[in-house]
Short mmCIF file of C-alpha atoms in Angstrom, two decimals:
data_model
loop_
_atom_site.label_atom_id
_atom_site.label_comp_id
_atom_site.label_asym_id
_atom_site.label_seq_id
_atom_site.Cartn_x
_atom_site.Cartn_y
_atom_site.Cartn_z
CA MET A 89 -7.48 154.69 103.88
CA ALA A 90 -6.56 156.98 101.01
CA PRO A 91 -9.14 159.59 100.07
CA SER A 92 -11.11 159.02 96.87
CA THR A 93 -9.58 160.56 93.80
CA PRO A 94 -11.56 163.22 91.88
CA SER A 95 -12.06 160.82 88.95
CA ARG A 96 -13.56 158.16 91.23
CA ARG A 97 -15.83 160.73 92.89
CA THR A 98 -16.91 161.98 89.45
CA ALA A 99 -17.69 158.46 88.23
CA ALA A 100 -19.72 157.69 91.36
CA ALA A 101 -21.63 160.94 91.00
CA THR A 102 -22.33 160.14 87.34
CA ARG A 103 -23.68 156.69 88.22
CA THR A 104 -25.85 158.17 90.97
CA ALA A 105 -27.20 160.83 88.63
CA ALA A 106 -27.94 158.25 85.95
CA THR A 107 -29.75 156.02 88.42
CA SER A 108 -31.74 158.97 89.76
CA GLY A 109 -32.57 160.07 86.23
CA THR A 110 -33.82 156.60 85.31
CA ALA A 111 -35.93 156.39 88.46
CA ALA A 112 -37.34 159.87 87.82
CA ALA A 113 -38.21 158.93 84.24
CA SER A 114 -39.95 155.77 85.44
CA ARG A 115 -41.94 157.75 88.02
CA ALA A 116 -42.90 160.30 85.38
CA ALA A 117 -44.05 157.57 82.99
CA ALA A 118 -46.13 155.95 85.74
CA THR A 119 -47.65 159.33 86.59
CA ARG A 120 -48.61 159.91 82.96
CA THR A 121 -50.23 156.47 82.75
CA ARG A 122 -52.21 157.06 85.95
CA ALA A 123 -53.26 160.50 84.74
CA ALA A 124 -54.43 159.05 81.43
CA GLY A 125 -56.41 156.43 83.30
CA LYS A 126 -58.27 159.00 85.40
CA GLN A 127 -61.35 159.96 83.43
CA ARG A 128 -63.98 162.46 84.30
CA SER A 129 -67.61 161.62 83.64
CA PRO A 130 -69.05 162.91 80.36
CA THR A 131 -70.89 166.21 80.54
CA GLY A 132 -74.56 165.70 79.72
CA PRO A 133 -76.47 167.45 76.96
CA ARG A 134 -77.64 170.98 77.66
CA LEU A 135 -81.25 170.76 76.59
CA PRO A 136 -83.86 173.48 77.10
CA LYS A 137 -87.00 172.65 79.06
CA VAL A 138 -89.24 173.28 76.06
CA LEU A 139 -88.63 171.84 72.58
CA SER A 140 -90.66 172.41 69.44
CA PRO A 141 -92.00 169.40 67.51
CA ALA A 142 -90.03 168.81 64.30
CA VAL A 143 -92.08 169.05 61.12
CA LEU A 144 -90.98 167.49 57.84
CA PRO A 145 -89.85 168.58 55.34
CA ASP A 146 -89.08 171.88 57.11
CA HIS A 147 -86.81 170.21 59.66
CA ASP A 148 -85.30 167.46 57.51
CA LEU A 149 -81.66 166.39 57.26
CA GLU A 150 -80.46 168.28 54.20
CA ASP A 151 -77.30 170.08 53.11
CA GLU A 152 -76.27 172.96 55.40
CA ALA A 153 -79.41 172.67 57.51
CA HIS A 154 -79.30 174.20 60.99
CA LEU A 155 -81.72 172.34 63.27
CA ARG A 156 -82.12 173.69 66.81
CA ARG A 157 -84.29 173.03 69.84
CA LEU A 158 -86.49 170.42 68.17
CA THR A 159 -87.94 167.10 69.24
CA TYR A 160 -88.12 164.28 66.69
CA ALA A 161 -90.66 161.76 67.97
CA ASP A 162 -91.38 158.67 65.83
CA VAL A 163 -90.07 160.50 62.75
CA SER A 164 -88.40 158.80 59.77
CA LEU A 165 -85.11 160.36 58.66
CA SER A 166 -83.81 157.22 56.98
CA ASP A 167 -81.78 157.04 53.76
CA ARG A 168 -80.91 160.74 53.78
CA ASP A 169 -77.75 162.06 52.11
CA ALA A 170 -76.61 165.38 53.51
CA ALA A 171 -73.50 167.43 54.31
CA SER A 172 -72.62 170.23 56.74
CA VAL A 173 -75.68 169.75 58.95
CA ASP A 174 -75.70 171.33 62.42
CA VAL A 175 -78.07 169.73 64.93
CA GLU A 176 -78.19 171.46 68.32
CA GLU A 177 -80.24 170.91 71.48
CA CYS A 178 -82.50 168.30 69.89
CA GLU A 179 -84.13 165.14 71.18
CA PHE A 180 -84.75 162.02 69.09
CA THR A 181 -87.26 159.52 70.49
CA GLY A 182 -88.27 156.57 68.36
CA ALA A 183 -86.65 158.27 65.35
CA ASP A 184 -85.32 156.36 62.34
CA LEU A 185 -81.99 157.55 60.89
CA SER A 186 -81.04 154.16 59.46
CA GLY A 187 -79.16 154.01 56.19
CA SER A 188 -78.47 157.75 56.04
CA ALA A 189 -75.12 159.19 54.91
CA LEU A 190 -73.92 162.35 56.66
CA THR A 191 -70.73 164.32 55.99
CA LYS A 192 -69.25 167.02 58.24
CA THR A 193 -72.31 166.92 60.44
CA THR A 194 -72.40 167.92 64.11
CA PHE A 195 -74.82 166.74 66.78
CA ALA A 196 -74.34 168.90 69.89
CA ASP A 197 -76.33 168.71 73.13
CA CYS A 198 -78.62 166.00 71.76
CA ARG A 199 -80.37 163.01 73.30
CA PHE A 200 -81.30 159.83 71.41
CA GLN A 201 -83.71 157.30 72.92
CA ARG A 202 -85.09 154.06 71.42
CA SER A 203 -84.07 155.21 67.96
CA ASP A 204 -82.67 153.37 64.94
CA LEU A 205 -79.22 154.33 63.64
CA ALA A 206 -78.49 151.02 61.93
CA ASN A 207 -76.12 151.40 58.96
CA LEU A 208 -75.91 155.16 59.45
CA ALA A 209 -72.65 156.29 57.81
CA THR A 210 -70.88 159.50 58.78
CA THR A 211 -67.59 161.05 57.67
CA SER A 212 -65.73 163.82 59.53
CA SER A 213 -68.70 164.28 61.85
CA SER A 214 -69.02 164.98 65.58
CA LEU A 215 -71.05 163.99 68.62
CA ILE A 216 -70.63 166.53 71.42
CA ARG A 217 -72.39 166.29 74.80
CA CYS A 218 -74.80 163.61 73.60
CA GLU A 219 -76.61 160.70 75.23
CA LEU A 220 -77.62 157.64 73.21
CA ARG A 221 -79.68 155.08 75.11
CA GLY A 222 -81.43 151.92 74.00
CA LEU A 223 -80.54 152.37 70.33
CA ARG A 224 -80.20 149.93 67.45
CA THR A 225 -76.95 150.91 65.76
CA THR A 226 -75.89 147.69 64.04
CA GLY A 227 -73.48 148.53 61.22
CA LEU A 228 -73.05 152.18 62.27
CA ARG A 229 -69.96 153.70 60.59
CA TRP A 230 -68.49 156.80 62.26
CA THR A 231 -65.31 157.45 60.27
CA ASP A 232 -62.64 160.11 60.90
CA GLY A 233 -64.88 161.77 63.45
CA THR A 234 -64.93 163.23 66.95
CA LEU A 235 -66.83 162.04 70.01
CA ARG A 236 -66.65 164.21 73.11
CA ASP A 237 -68.74 163.90 76.29
CA VAL A 238 -70.84 161.04 74.93
CA VAL A 239 -72.66 158.16 76.64
CA PHE A 240 -73.80 155.03 74.81
CA GLU A 241 -76.00 152.94 77.11
CA GLN A 242 -77.70 149.62 76.37
CA CYS A 243 -77.13 150.04 72.64
CA ARG A 244 -76.89 147.26 70.07
CA MET A 245 -73.68 148.24 68.28
CA ASP A 246 -72.50 145.01 66.70
CA LEU A 247 -70.52 145.42 63.46
CA SER A 248 -70.19 149.15 64.10
CA ALA A 249 -67.01 150.95 63.03
CA PHE A 250 -65.21 153.97 64.48
CA ARG A 251 -62.10 154.06 62.29
CA PHE A 252 -59.79 157.06 62.75
CA THR A 253 -62.18 158.58 65.31
CA SER A 254 -61.11 160.32 68.53
CA PHE A 255 -62.84 159.71 71.87
CA THR A 256 -62.80 162.19 74.74
CA LYS A 257 -64.83 161.35 77.85
CA VAL A 258 -66.89 158.69 76.05
CA HIS A 259 -68.57 155.91 78.04
CA PHE A 260 -69.99 152.68 76.61
CA VAL A 261 -72.26 151.04 79.20
CA GLY A 262 -73.96 147.68 78.71
CA CYS A 263 -73.48 147.78 74.93
CA ASN A 264 -73.18 144.93 72.44
CA LEU A 265 -70.01 145.80 70.50
CA THR A 266 -69.47 142.39 68.94
CA GLN A 267 -67.02 142.68 66.02
CA ALA A 268 -66.86 146.47 66.36
CA ASP A 269 -63.96 148.09 64.50
CA PHE A 270 -61.79 150.67 66.28
CA THR A 271 -58.91 150.64 63.79
CA ASN A 272 -56.64 153.69 64.21
CA ALA A 273 -59.04 155.19 66.77
CA ASP A 274 -57.82 157.42 69.60
CA LEU A 275 -59.46 155.68 72.56
CA LYS A 276 -57.49 157.35 75.35
CA GLY A 277 -60.68 158.97 76.61
CA ALA A 278 -62.97 155.93 76.31
CA ARG A 279 -64.44 153.71 79.02
CA PHE A 280 -66.19 150.35 78.45
CA VAL A 281 -68.38 148.96 81.24
CA ASP A 282 -70.38 145.69 81.04
CA CYS A 283 -69.86 145.56 77.27
CA ASN A 284 -69.57 142.62 74.89
CA LEU A 285 -66.44 143.21 72.79
CA THR A 286 -66.22 139.72 71.32
CA GLY A 287 -64.14 139.83 68.14
CA ALA A 288 -63.62 143.61 68.32
CA GLN A 289 -60.77 145.02 66.22
CA PHE A 290 -58.27 147.46 67.79
CA ALA A 291 -55.57 147.58 65.09
CA GLN A 292 -53.28 150.61 65.52
CA ALA A 293 -55.60 152.11 68.14
CA ASP A 294 -54.22 154.35 70.90
CA MET A 295 -55.54 152.86 74.16
CA VAL A 296 -53.30 154.42 76.79
CA GLY A 297 -55.66 155.03 79.70
CA THR A 298 -58.67 153.32 78.09
CA ARG A 299 -60.63 151.60 80.85
CA LEU A 300 -62.45 148.28 80.54
CA HIS A 301 -64.55 146.86 83.38
CA ASN A 302 -66.51 143.59 83.39
CA CYS A 303 -66.35 143.25 79.61
CA VAL A 304 -66.41 140.18 77.35
CA LEU A 305 -63.10 140.17 75.47
CA ASP A 306 -63.20 136.81 73.70
CA GLY A 307 -61.44 136.83 70.35
CA VAL A 308 -60.34 140.48 70.56
CA ARG A 309 -58.13 141.25 67.57
CA SER A 310 -54.87 143.25 67.46
CA VAL A 311 -54.59 142.84 71.21
CA ALA A 312 -51.07 144.32 71.15
CA SER A 313 -52.68 147.72 70.54
CA MET A 314 -54.21 147.50 74.02
CA ARG A 315 -50.87 148.49 75.55
CA GLY A 316 -51.54 151.04 78.30
CA ALA A 317 -55.22 150.13 78.78
CA VAL A 318 -56.59 149.71 82.31
CA ILE A 319 -58.40 146.38 82.61
CA ASP A 320 -60.43 144.84 85.41
CA PRO A 321 -58.72 141.71 86.83
CA ASN A 322 -61.83 139.64 86.17
CA ASP A 323 -61.51 140.36 82.43
CA LEU A 324 -57.96 139.09 82.15
CA MET A 325 -58.71 135.41 81.50
CA ALA A 326 -60.25 135.96 78.06
CA LEU A 327 -57.56 138.51 77.25
CA THR A 328 -54.87 136.02 78.24
CA TYR A 329 -55.98 133.67 75.48
CA ALA A 330 -56.01 136.53 72.96
CA LEU A 331 -52.49 137.54 74.01
CA ALA A 332 -51.26 133.95 73.78
CA ASN A 333 -52.75 133.60 70.32
CA ALA A 334 -51.10 136.86 69.19
CA LEU A 335 -47.74 135.59 70.44
CA GLY A 336 -48.16 132.13 68.94
CA ILE A 337 -48.27 130.49 72.37
CA LEU A 338 -50.11 127.16 72.59
CA ILE A 339 -52.09 126.67 75.80
CA GLU A 340 -52.79 123.08 76.81
CA THR A 341 -53.55 121.13 79.97
CA ASP A 342 -51.69 118.06 81.19
CA ALA A 343 -54.57 115.96 79.86
CA ASP A 344 -54.16 117.55 76.42
CA ALA A 345 -50.44 116.76 76.50
CA ASP A 346 -51.12 113.11 77.41
CA VAL A 347 -53.57 112.74 74.52
CA THR A 348 -51.13 114.37 72.10
CA GLY A 349 -48.35 112.05 73.27
CA THR A 350 -50.37 108.93 72.58
CA GLU A 351 -51.14 109.81 68.98
#
């Protein structure tokens, strides 16, 4: 048999290199997806052992206020309008912040329990190392903001909106997020566990690595934006219907077909 010519050897080497390059690229993409899916638990708030009771109006939410190491117990902070507020190492128990409007406000190392944040509206604001448990947050609007190391647990968050907000190590646990709006949100660092996301909107959201476990996903909108999300197998049935609807696919049983044929 005649030896292979240089051109044939070169072509074979080129094909091998191309195949290897494609395989390497696929492995790299898979590695990035797995890495995005691996999420560390949120870091909890760093609260001192002793907090001073907040006294109004000295410790109210007002422009450029700096509130630190305070406990707000059964205090009304509703319908406030303030900007550039810094709230650090504070605890809110039974507090009412409903209907307030906050701009460029930061809550860092704070804990919220059994409080009311319904219809609270924030713009360009941050939650950093915060825990929010057992809250009423219906209609909450957190726009163009930052959430980092945050836990929402057993919160009523229906009709809430997090448009253009970034999530880093944020866990939603046992929350009612019916018709929540995550349009244009960066959800790569978010995890949803035992949540009701019926009718939630994910238009243009970045969900590579977002994790969903044991969630209700009926009627989820803009399901195509969930590309790259990590979903529990048990949640796939509801999502299948949403995907079929997005693709214009009609799902029917044999019995449905028989009925249709007789009409």
